[in-house]
Short mmCIF file of C-alpha atoms in Angstrom, two decimals:
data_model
loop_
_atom_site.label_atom_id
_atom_site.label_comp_id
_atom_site.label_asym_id
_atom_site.label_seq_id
_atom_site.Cartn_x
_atom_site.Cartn_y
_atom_site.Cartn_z
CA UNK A 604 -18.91 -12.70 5.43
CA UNK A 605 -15.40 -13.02 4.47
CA UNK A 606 -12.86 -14.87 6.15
CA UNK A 607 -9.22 -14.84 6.00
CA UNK A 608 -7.26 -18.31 6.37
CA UNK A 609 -4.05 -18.09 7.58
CA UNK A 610 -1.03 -20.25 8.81
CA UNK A 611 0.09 -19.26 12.55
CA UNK A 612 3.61 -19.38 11.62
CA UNK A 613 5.03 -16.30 9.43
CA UNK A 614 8.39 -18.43 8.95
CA UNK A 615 6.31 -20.56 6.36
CA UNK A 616 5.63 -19.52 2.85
CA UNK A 617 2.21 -20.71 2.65
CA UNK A 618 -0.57 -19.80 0.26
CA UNK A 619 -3.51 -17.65 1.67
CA UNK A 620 -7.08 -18.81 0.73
CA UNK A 621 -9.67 -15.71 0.79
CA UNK A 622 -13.42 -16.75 0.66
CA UNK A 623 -15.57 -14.00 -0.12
CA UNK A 624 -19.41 -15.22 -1.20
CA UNK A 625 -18.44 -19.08 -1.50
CA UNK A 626 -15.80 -17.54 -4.39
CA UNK A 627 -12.77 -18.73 -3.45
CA UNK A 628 -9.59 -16.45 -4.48
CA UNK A 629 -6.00 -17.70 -4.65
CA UNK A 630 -3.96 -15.17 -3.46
CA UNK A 631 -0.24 -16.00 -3.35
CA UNK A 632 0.44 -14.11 0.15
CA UNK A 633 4.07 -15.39 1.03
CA UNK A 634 5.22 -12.75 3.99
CA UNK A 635 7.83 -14.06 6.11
CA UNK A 636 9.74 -12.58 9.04
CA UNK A 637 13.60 -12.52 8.46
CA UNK A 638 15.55 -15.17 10.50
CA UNK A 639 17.33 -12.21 12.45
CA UNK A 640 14.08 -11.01 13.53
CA UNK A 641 12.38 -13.04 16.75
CA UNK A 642 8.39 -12.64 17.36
CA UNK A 643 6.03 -14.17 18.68
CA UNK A 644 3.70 -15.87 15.99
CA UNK A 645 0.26 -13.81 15.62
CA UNK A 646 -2.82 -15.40 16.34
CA UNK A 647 -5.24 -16.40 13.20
CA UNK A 648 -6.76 -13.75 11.86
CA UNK A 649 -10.93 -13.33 10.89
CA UNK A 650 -12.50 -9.87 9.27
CA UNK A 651 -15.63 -8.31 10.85
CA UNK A 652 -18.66 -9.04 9.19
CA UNK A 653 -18.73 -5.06 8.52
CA UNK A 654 -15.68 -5.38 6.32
CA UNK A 655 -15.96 -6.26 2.55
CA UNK A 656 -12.20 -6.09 1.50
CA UNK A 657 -9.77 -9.34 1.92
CA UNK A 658 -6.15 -8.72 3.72
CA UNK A 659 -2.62 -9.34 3.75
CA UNK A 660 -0.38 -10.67 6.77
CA UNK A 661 2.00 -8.03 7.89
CA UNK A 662 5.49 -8.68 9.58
CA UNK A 663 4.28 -7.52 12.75
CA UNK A 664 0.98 -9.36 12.68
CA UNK A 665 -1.46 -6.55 11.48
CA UNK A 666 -4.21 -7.03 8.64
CA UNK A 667 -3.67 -4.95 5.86
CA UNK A 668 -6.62 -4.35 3.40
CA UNK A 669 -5.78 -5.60 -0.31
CA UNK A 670 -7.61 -2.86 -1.24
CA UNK A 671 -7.17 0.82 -0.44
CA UNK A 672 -8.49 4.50 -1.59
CA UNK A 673 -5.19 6.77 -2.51
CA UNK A 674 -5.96 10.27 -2.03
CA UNK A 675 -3.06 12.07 -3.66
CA UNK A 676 -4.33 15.76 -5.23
CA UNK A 677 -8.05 15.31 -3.19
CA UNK A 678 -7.07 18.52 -1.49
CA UNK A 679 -10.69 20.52 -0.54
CA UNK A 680 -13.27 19.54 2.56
CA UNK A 681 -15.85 18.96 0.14
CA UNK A 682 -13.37 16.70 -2.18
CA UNK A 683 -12.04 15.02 0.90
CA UNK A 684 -15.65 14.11 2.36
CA UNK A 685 -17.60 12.72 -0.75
CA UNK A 686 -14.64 10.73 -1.18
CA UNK A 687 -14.17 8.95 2.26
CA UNK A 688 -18.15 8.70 2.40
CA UNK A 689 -18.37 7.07 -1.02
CA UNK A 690 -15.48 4.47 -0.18
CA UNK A 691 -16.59 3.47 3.15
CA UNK A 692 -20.12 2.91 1.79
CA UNK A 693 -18.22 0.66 -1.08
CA UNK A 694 -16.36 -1.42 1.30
CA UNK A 695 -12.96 0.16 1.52
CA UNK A 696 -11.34 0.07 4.62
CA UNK A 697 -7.87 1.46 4.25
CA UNK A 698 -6.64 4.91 3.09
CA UNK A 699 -3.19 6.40 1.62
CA UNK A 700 -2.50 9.70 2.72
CA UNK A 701 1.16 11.35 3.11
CA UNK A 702 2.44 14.72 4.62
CA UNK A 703 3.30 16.03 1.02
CA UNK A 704 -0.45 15.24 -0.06
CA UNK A 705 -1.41 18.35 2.65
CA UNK A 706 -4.75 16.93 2.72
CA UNK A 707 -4.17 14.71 6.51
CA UNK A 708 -5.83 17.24 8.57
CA UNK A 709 -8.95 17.47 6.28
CA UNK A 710 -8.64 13.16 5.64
CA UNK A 711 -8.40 12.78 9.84
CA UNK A 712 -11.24 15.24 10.21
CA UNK A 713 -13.75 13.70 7.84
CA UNK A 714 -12.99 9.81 8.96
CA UNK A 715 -13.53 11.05 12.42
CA UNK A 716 -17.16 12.29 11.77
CA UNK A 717 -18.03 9.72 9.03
CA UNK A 718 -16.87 6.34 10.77
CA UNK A 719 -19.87 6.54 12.98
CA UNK A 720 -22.84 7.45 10.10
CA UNK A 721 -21.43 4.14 8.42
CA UNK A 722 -21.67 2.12 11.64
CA UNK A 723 -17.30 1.96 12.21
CA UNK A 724 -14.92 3.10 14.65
CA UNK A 725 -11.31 3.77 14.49
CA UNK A 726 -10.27 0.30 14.82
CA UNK A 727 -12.28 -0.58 11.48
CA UNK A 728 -9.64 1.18 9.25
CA UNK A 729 -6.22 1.09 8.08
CA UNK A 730 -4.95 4.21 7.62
CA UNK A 731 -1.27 4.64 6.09
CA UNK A 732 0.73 8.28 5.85
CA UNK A 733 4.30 9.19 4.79
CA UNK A 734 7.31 11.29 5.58
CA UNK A 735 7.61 14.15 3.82
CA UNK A 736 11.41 14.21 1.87
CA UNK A 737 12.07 17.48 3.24
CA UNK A 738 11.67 16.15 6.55
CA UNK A 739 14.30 13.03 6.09
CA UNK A 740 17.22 12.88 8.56
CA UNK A 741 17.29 14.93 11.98
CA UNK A 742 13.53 16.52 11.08
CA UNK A 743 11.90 13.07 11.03
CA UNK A 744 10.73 13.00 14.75
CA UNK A 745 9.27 16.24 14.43
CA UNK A 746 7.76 15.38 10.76
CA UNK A 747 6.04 11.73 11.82
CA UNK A 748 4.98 13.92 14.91
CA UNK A 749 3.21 16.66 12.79
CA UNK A 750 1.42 13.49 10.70
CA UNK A 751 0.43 12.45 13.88
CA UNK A 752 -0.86 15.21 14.99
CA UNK A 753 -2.96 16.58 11.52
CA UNK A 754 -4.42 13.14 11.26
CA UNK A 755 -5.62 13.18 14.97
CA UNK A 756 -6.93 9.57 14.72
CA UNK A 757 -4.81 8.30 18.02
CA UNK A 758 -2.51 6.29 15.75
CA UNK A 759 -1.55 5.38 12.14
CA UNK A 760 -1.55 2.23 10.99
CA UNK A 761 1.08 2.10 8.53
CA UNK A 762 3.91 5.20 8.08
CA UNK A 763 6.32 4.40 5.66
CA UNK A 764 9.71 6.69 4.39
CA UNK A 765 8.22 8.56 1.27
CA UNK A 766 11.26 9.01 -0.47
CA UNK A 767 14.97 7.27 -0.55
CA UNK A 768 16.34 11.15 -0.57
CA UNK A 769 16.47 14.36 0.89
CA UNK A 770 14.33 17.06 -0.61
CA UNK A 771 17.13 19.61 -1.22
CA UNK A 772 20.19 17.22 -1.42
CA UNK A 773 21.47 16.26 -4.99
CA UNK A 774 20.60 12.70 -5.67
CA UNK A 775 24.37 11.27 -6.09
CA UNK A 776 24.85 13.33 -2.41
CA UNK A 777 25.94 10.56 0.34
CA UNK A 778 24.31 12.28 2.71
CA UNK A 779 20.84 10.55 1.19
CA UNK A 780 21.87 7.55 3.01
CA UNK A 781 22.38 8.94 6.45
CA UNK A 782 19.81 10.49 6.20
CA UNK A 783 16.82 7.96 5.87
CA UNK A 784 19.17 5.46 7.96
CA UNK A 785 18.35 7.83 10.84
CA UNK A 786 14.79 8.60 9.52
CA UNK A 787 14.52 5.02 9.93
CA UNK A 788 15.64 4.97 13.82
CA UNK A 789 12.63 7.39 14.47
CA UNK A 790 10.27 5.07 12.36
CA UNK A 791 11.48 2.54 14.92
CA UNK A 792 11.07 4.24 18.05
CA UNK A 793 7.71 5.24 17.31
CA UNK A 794 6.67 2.00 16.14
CA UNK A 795 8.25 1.09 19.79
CA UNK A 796 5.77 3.44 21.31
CA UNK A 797 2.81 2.15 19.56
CA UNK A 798 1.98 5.36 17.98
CA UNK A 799 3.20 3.81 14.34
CA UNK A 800 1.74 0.38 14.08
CA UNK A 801 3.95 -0.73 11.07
CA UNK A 802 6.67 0.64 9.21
CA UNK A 803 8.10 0.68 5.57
CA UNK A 804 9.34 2.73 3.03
CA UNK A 805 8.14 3.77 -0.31
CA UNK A 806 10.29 4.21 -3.48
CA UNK A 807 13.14 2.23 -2.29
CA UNK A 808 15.04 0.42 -5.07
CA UNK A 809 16.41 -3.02 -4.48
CA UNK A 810 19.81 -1.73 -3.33
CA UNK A 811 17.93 0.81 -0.51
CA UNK A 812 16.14 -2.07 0.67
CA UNK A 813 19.29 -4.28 0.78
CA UNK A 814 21.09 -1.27 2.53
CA UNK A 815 18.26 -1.21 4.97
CA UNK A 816 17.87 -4.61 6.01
CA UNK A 817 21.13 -4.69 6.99
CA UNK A 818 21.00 -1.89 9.78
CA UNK A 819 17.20 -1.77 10.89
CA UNK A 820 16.06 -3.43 14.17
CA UNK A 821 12.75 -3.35 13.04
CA UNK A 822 12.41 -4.54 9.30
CA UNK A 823 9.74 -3.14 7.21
CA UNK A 824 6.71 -4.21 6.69
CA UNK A 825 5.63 -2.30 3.55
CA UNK A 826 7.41 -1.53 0.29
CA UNK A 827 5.22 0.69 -1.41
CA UNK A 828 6.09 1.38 -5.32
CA UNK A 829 4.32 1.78 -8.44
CA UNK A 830 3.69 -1.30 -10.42
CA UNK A 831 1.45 -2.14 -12.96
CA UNK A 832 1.63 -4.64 -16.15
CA UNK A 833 4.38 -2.49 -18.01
CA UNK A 834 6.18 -2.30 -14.80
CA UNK A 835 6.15 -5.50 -12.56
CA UNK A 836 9.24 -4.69 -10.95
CA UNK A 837 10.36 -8.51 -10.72
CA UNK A 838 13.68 -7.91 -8.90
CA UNK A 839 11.83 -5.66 -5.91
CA UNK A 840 9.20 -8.31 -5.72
CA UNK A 841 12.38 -11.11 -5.03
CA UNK A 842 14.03 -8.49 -2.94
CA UNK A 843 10.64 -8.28 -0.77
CA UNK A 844 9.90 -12.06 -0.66
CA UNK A 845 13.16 -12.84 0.69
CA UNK A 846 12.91 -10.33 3.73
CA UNK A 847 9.29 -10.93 4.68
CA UNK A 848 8.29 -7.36 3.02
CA UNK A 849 4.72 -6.33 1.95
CA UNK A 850 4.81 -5.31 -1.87
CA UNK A 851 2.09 -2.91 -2.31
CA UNK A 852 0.96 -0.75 -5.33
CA UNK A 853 0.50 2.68 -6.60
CA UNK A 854 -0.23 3.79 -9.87
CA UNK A 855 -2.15 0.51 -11.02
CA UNK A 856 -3.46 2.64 -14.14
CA UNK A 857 -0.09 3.81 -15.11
CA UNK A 858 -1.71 7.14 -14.23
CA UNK A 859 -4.62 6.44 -17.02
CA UNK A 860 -2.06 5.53 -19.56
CA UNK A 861 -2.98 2.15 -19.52
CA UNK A 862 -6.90 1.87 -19.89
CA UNK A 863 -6.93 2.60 -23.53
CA UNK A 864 -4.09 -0.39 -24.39
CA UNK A 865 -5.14 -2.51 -26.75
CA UNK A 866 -4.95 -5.86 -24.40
CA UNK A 867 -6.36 -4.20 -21.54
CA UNK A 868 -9.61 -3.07 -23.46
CA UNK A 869 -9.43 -6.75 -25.01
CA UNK A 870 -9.23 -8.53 -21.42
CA UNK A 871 -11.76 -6.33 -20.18
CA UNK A 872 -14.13 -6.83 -22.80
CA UNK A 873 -13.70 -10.63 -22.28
CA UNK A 874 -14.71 -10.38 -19.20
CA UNK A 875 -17.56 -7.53 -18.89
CA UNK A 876 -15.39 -5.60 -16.50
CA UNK A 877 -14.01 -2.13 -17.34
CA UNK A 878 -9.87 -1.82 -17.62
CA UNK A 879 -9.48 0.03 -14.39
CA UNK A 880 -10.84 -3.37 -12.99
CA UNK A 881 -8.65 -5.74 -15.12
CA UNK A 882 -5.76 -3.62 -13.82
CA UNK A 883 -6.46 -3.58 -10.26
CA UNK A 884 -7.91 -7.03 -10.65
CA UNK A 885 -4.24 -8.51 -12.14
CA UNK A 886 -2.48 -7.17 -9.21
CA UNK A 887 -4.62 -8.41 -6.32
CA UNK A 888 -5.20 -11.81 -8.24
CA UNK A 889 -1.53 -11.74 -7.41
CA UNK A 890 -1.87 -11.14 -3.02
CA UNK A 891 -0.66 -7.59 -3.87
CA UNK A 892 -2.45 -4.28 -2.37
CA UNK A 893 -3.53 -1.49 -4.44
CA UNK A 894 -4.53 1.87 -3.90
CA UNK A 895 -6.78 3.74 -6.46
CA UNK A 896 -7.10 7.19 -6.46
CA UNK A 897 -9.93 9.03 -7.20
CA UNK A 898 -12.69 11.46 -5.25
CA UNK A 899 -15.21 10.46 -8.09
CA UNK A 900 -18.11 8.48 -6.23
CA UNK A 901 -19.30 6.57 -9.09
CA UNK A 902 -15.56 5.39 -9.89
CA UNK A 903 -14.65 5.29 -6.24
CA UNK A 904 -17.34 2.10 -6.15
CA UNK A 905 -16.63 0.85 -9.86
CA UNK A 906 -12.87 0.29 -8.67
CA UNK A 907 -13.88 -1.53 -5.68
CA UNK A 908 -15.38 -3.91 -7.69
CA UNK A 909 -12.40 -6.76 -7.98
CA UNK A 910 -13.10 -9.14 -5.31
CA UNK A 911 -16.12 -10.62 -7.55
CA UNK A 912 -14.31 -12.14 -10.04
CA UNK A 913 -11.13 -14.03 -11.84
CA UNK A 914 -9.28 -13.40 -14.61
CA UNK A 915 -8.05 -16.50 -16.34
CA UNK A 916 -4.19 -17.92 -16.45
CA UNK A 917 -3.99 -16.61 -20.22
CA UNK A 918 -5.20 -13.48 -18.97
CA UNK A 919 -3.04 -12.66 -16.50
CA UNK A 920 -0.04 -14.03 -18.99
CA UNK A 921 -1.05 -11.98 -21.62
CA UNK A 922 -1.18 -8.13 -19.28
CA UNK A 923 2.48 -9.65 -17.84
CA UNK A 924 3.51 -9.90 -21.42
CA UNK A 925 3.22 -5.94 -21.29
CA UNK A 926 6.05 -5.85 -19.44
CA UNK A 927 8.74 -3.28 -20.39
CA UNK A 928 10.08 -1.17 -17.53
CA UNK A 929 8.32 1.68 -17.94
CA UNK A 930 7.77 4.27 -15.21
CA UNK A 931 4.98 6.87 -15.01
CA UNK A 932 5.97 8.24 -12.33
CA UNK A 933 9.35 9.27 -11.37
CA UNK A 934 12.14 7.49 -10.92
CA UNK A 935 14.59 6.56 -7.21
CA UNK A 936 17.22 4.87 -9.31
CA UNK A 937 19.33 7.32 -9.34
CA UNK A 938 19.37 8.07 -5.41
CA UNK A 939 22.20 6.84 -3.85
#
């Protein structure tokens, strides 16, 4: 059974305690609503039984799973269904798809007849999607639509802004910033509508989300980037503290690049996990979401594996000591 303890007040920074198996977890979960912003306080929050992964607070009150399966390039049926079975029998409860990923229809299907063999329904899941760049600006309505309607699960959970520009548009061109300021309005009216539970973006640099908060009636509840111990993005994390926004991981392996490093395979070996654990393991320890990718059963279950143990102090020191900057994947810095 895990529970979830939280304060009933988003306006307070406050520590989250997750118990899972008498284990107790320290998860440094500090979401706060900005002052502008006016809701009612959710009520305290308890997983099912059925559910094996701890969660974070959103903005607007919904549970988000620390823990999610990313399904970028898991394209086929076949790909698409051992995948969703094998994580659902692991314990995950939230998946990452996006519009680009063209795999929502086949992701939507294979939930839809696989929540029941596992004993879930619809409301057991998280499911997050994104807007594809070439649908930023006047297309957006008709883009979150077309999510909508591949996924055919009712809803989405999460939908966030995939990109800060305009697939097609130079990234210096100042039409970038009309653009996803009007993506943004649709985000918002759909949220309205209840068909987007939560919005965010994804990719956003400190000055997009600065540029954001100041126009958005809604402000988002997800910042989705990739970090990892070479990359800890330390500014975006500030940024996202100070305006109540969800930091939440991609690329926790520095696509692979980092299981072979020297302190990784050191930590690991320490602690009789493998470095895809340590990794995923560093950022959770930390209150923030990740999302491995992967439609290999054996490391589907392997990388769900973080919710059973600690990594010391030094430990975590020494993997932020890797620090350097470096991206993997590629960079919004440049989009104005």
């Amino acid at each position: 059974m895990v529970t979830v303890e939280t304060q009933t007040s988003l306006s307070a920074c406050q520590p989250v305690t997750i118990r899972k198996d008498d284990r107790l977890l320290d998860l440094k979960n500090t979401v706060r609503v900005p002052k502008k912003v006016h809701r009612s306080p959710p009520k305290p929050y308890q997983m099912s039984a059925s559910s094996t992964t701890p969660s974070v607070l959103l903005n607007t009150g919904v549970q988000m799973p620390l823990l999610g399966l990313g399904t970028y390039k898991v394209l086929s049926a076949e790909d698409v269904d051992k995948a969703v079975d094998a994580a659902l029998l692991a314990g995950y409860r939230a998946f990452d798809s996006a519009a680009v990923y063209q795999n929502e229809a086949e992701f939507g299907r294979a939930l839809k007849e696989l929540l029941p063999k596992h004993g879930l329904t619809r409301e057991d899941v998280f499911i997050t999607s994104k807007l594809d760049p070439k649908d930023q600006g006047k297309r957006a309505m008709e883009g979150a639509l077309n999510s909508l309607s591949r996924l055919d699960l009712g809803y989405i959970d999460l939908y966030l802004i995939h990109w800060p520009g305009t697939l097609g548009l130079d990234a210096t061109d100042q039409r970038n910033r009309g653009d996803r300021a009007q993506s943004w309005v649709t985000l918002e009216e759909l949220h309205a509508q209840g068909k987007l539970r939560a919005i965010g973006v994804s990719n956003y640099t400190p000055a997009h989300m600065k540029e954001l908060m100041q126009s958005c009636k809604t402000p988002p509840a997800v910042l989705q980037v990739e970090f990892h111990p070479q990359l800890c993005q330390k500014e975006l994390r500030s940024v996202c503290k100070e305006f109540g926004v969800c930091f939440q991981a991609y690329s926790s392996l520095g696509k692979g690049q980092l299981i072979p490093d020297p302190v990784v395979m050191e930590v690991a070996k320490n602690c009789g996990r493998t470095p895809a654990q340590v990794l995923l393991r560093w950022a959770v320890q930390q209150g923030i979401p990740v999302l491995p990718k992967s439609s290999n059963p054996d490391r589907i279950k392997d990388n769900a594996r973080i919710f059973d143990f600690t990594l010391s102090d030094a430990d975590m020191d020494r993997l932020l000591a890797l620090d350097c900057g470096h991206k993997y994947c590629r960079d919004s810095a440049q989009v104005v």
